[in-house]
């Protein structure tokens, strides 16, 4: 005597959907972890101010130009 058991097509579809959602959740979580590990999105205003300060320190721009550009950065980027 042979016994066959089948959960049915509805259960197979439900299990397949659950597997897809589990994998998608893992991919999303992995992406979020990777983004946080890199430090998140860059702070462009701080980067721009740092580059401007470095140019001033190297003597590439004068004090007046430095102050003018710094003011523009602080009013535009923030």
XYZ file of N, CA and C in Angstrom:
234
model
N 0.832 -1.151 0.000
C 0.000 0.000 0.000
C 0.900 1.245 0.000
N 0.643 2.179 -0.893
C 1.452 3.377 -1.044
C 0.640 4.582 -0.607
N 1.267 5.404 0.201
C 0.615 6.628 0.640
C 1.314 7.821 -0.020
N 0.579 8.673 -0.598
C 1.143 9.874 -1.205
C 0.594 11.083 -0.450
N 1.491 12.032 -0.219
C 1.079 13.236 0.489
C 1.458 14.443 -0.351
N 0.548 15.340 -0.544
C 0.806 16.577 -1.275
C 0.116 17.698 -0.525
N 0.859 18.763 -0.286
C 0.295 19.905 0.429
C -0.559 20.759 -0.483
N -0.418 20.578 -1.772
C -1.231 21.330 -2.715
C -0.479 22.489 -3.327
N -1.017 22.976 -4.429
C -0.372 24.058 -5.172
C -0.344 25.357 -4.375
N -1.373 25.613 -3.594
C -1.415 26.845 -2.805
C -0.289 26.926 -1.797
N 0.020 25.834 -1.150
C 1.097 25.804 -0.178
C 2.441 25.963 -0.864
N 2.620 25.340 -2.018
C 3.878 25.480 -2.753
C 4.116 26.937 -3.160
N 3.075 27.618 -3.590
C 3.199 29.022 -3.972
C 3.529 29.883 -2.758
N 2.901 29.572 -1.621
C 3.159 30.330 -0.410
C 4.602 30.154 0.057
N 5.106 28.947 0.026
C 6.488 28.690 0.425
C 7.458 29.398 -0.524
N 7.158 29.370 -1.817
C 8.008 30.049 -2.792
C 8.035 31.553 -2.524
N 6.890 32.140 -2.238
C 6.810 33.567 -1.940
C 7.597 33.904 -0.682
N 7.491 33.056 0.329
C 8.229 33.289 1.569
C 9.737 33.236 1.335
N 10.205 32.325 0.527
C 11.635 32.226 0.222
C 12.097 33.478 -0.514
N 11.304 33.931 -1.485
C 11.663 35.141 -2.242
C 11.732 36.345 -1.304
N 10.758 36.502 -0.424
C 10.763 37.622 0.521
C 11.939 37.538 1.491
N 12.292 36.349 1.923
C 13.421 36.170 2.831
C 14.724 36.581 2.151
N 14.919 36.141 0.913
C 16.141 36.486 0.171
C 16.181 37.991 -0.103
N 15.054 38.579 -0.499
C 15.011 40.019 -0.764
C 15.327 40.809 0.508
N 14.810 40.369 1.638
C 15.114 41.027 2.907
C 16.594 40.950 3.238
N 17.202 39.820 2.950
C 18.642 39.679 3.191
C 19.455 40.606 2.305
N 19.052 40.741 1.060
C 19.763 41.636 0.142
C 19.621 43.086 0.600
N 18.425 43.484 0.997
C 18.204 44.853 1.462
C 19.001 45.116 2.739
N 18.962 44.194 3.676
C 19.711 44.365 4.923
C 21.213 44.431 4.654
N 21.698 43.594 3.750
C 23.113 43.623 3.401
C 23.521 44.951 2.792
N 22.670 45.504 1.944
C 22.951 46.810 1.354
C 22.985 47.914 2.393
N 22.068 47.848 3.347
C 22.056 48.859 4.405
C 23.292 48.751 5.285
N 23.698 47.551 5.595
C 24.895 47.350 6.411
C 26.131 47.844 5.670
N 26.208 47.554 4.375
C 27.357 48.005 3.586
C 27.404 49.526 3.509
N 26.247 50.166 3.383
C 26.206 51.626 3.320
C 26.655 52.235 4.637
N 26.207 51.680 5.736
C 26.623 52.199 7.040
C 28.099 51.941 7.309
N 28.629 50.836 6.800
C 30.043 50.527 6.997
C 30.929 51.539 6.282
N 30.440 52.077 5.162
C 31.201 53.084 4.429
C 31.056 54.459 5.049
N 30.208 54.603 6.016
C 30.026 55.889 6.662
C 28.826 56.655 6.160
N 27.983 56.049 5.393
C 26.792 56.714 4.896
C 27.105 57.677 3.774
N 26.155 58.498 3.426
C 26.379 59.450 2.329
C 27.385 60.512 2.731
N 28.178 60.978 1.793
C 29.201 61.971 2.121
C 28.582 63.320 2.470
N 29.235 64.035 3.353
C 28.811 65.378 3.729
C 29.533 66.353 2.810
N 28.862 66.779 1.754
C 29.512 67.592 0.732
C 29.921 68.962 1.240
N 29.165 69.540 2.169
C 29.524 70.865 2.662
C 30.819 70.818 3.464
N 30.986 69.799 4.305
C 32.221 69.673 5.078
C 33.398 69.378 4.156
N 33.188 68.562 3.139
C 34.249 68.262 2.184
C 34.667 69.518 1.425
N 33.691 70.308 1.005
C 33.996 71.523 0.253
C 34.756 72.525 1.120
N 34.351 72.669 2.365
C 35.054 73.573 3.274
C 36.478 73.093 3.530
N 36.648 71.793 3.648
C 37.991 71.240 3.878
C 38.897 71.521 2.687
N 38.379 71.316 1.480
C 39.176 71.568 0.272
C 39.523 73.049 0.176
N 38.574 73.909 0.489
C 38.823 75.346 0.452
C 39.900 75.735 1.459
N 39.821 75.182 2.666
C 40.828 75.473 3.691
C 42.207 74.982 3.264
N 42.261 73.822 2.618
C 43.544 73.306 2.135
C 44.132 74.217 1.059
N 43.299 74.711 0.158
C 43.775 75.627 -0.885
C 44.308 76.916 -0.268
N 43.620 77.414 0.759
C 44.079 78.620 1.455
C 45.409 78.359 2.163
N 45.512 77.207 2.800
C 46.741 76.862 3.517
C 47.933 76.721 2.566
N 47.688 76.249 1.356
C 48.775 76.098 0.372
C 49.118 77.424 -0.299
N 48.312 78.449 -0.062
C 48.578 79.749 -0.661
C 48.010 79.902 -2.061
N 47.118 79.026 -2.456
C 46.528 79.097 -3.789
C 45.510 80.230 -3.892
N 44.889 80.587 -2.774
C 43.916 81.683 -2.765
C 44.250 82.613 -1.602
N 43.851 83.866 -1.743
C 44.095 84.878 -0.713
C 43.015 84.807 0.369
N 43.254 85.490 1.479
C 42.349 85.466 2.619
C 40.972 86.006 2.251
N 40.933 87.079 1.482
C 39.638 87.656 1.109
C 38.827 86.688 0.246
N 39.490 86.064 -0.724
C 38.800 85.091 -1.572
C 38.339 83.887 -0.752
N 39.172 83.480 0.204
C 38.806 82.353 1.075
C 37.521 82.680 1.845
N 37.478 83.881 2.453
C 36.301 84.268 3.235
C 35.050 84.354 2.358
N 35.199 84.912 1.146
C 34.058 85.032 0.243
C 33.519 83.661 -0.156
N 34.421 82.781 -0.543
C 33.993 81.440 -0.967
C 33.410 80.641 0.196
N 33.991 80.804 1.375
C 33.472 80.110 2.553
C 32.053 80.571 2.863
N 31.815 81.871 2.741
C 30.477 82.408 2.974
C 29.479 81.835 1.956
N 29.899 81.753 0.702
C 29.018 81.196 -0.331
C 28.710 79.726 -0.022
N 29.733 78.974 0.358
C 29.515 77.556 0.695
C 28.533 77.397 1.852
N 28.716 78.198 2.863
C 27.882 78.047 4.060
C 26.434 78.472 3.820
N 26.206 79.402 2.919
C 24.829 79.824 2.653
C 24.170 78.938 1.578
N 24.965 78.333 0.701
C 24.412 77.551 -0.404
C 24.207 76.089 -0.039
N 25.194 75.469 0.586
C 25.155 74.034 0.807
C 24.398 73.617 2.063
N 24.124 74.509 2.962
C 23.457 74.100 4.203
C 22.048 74.481 4.221
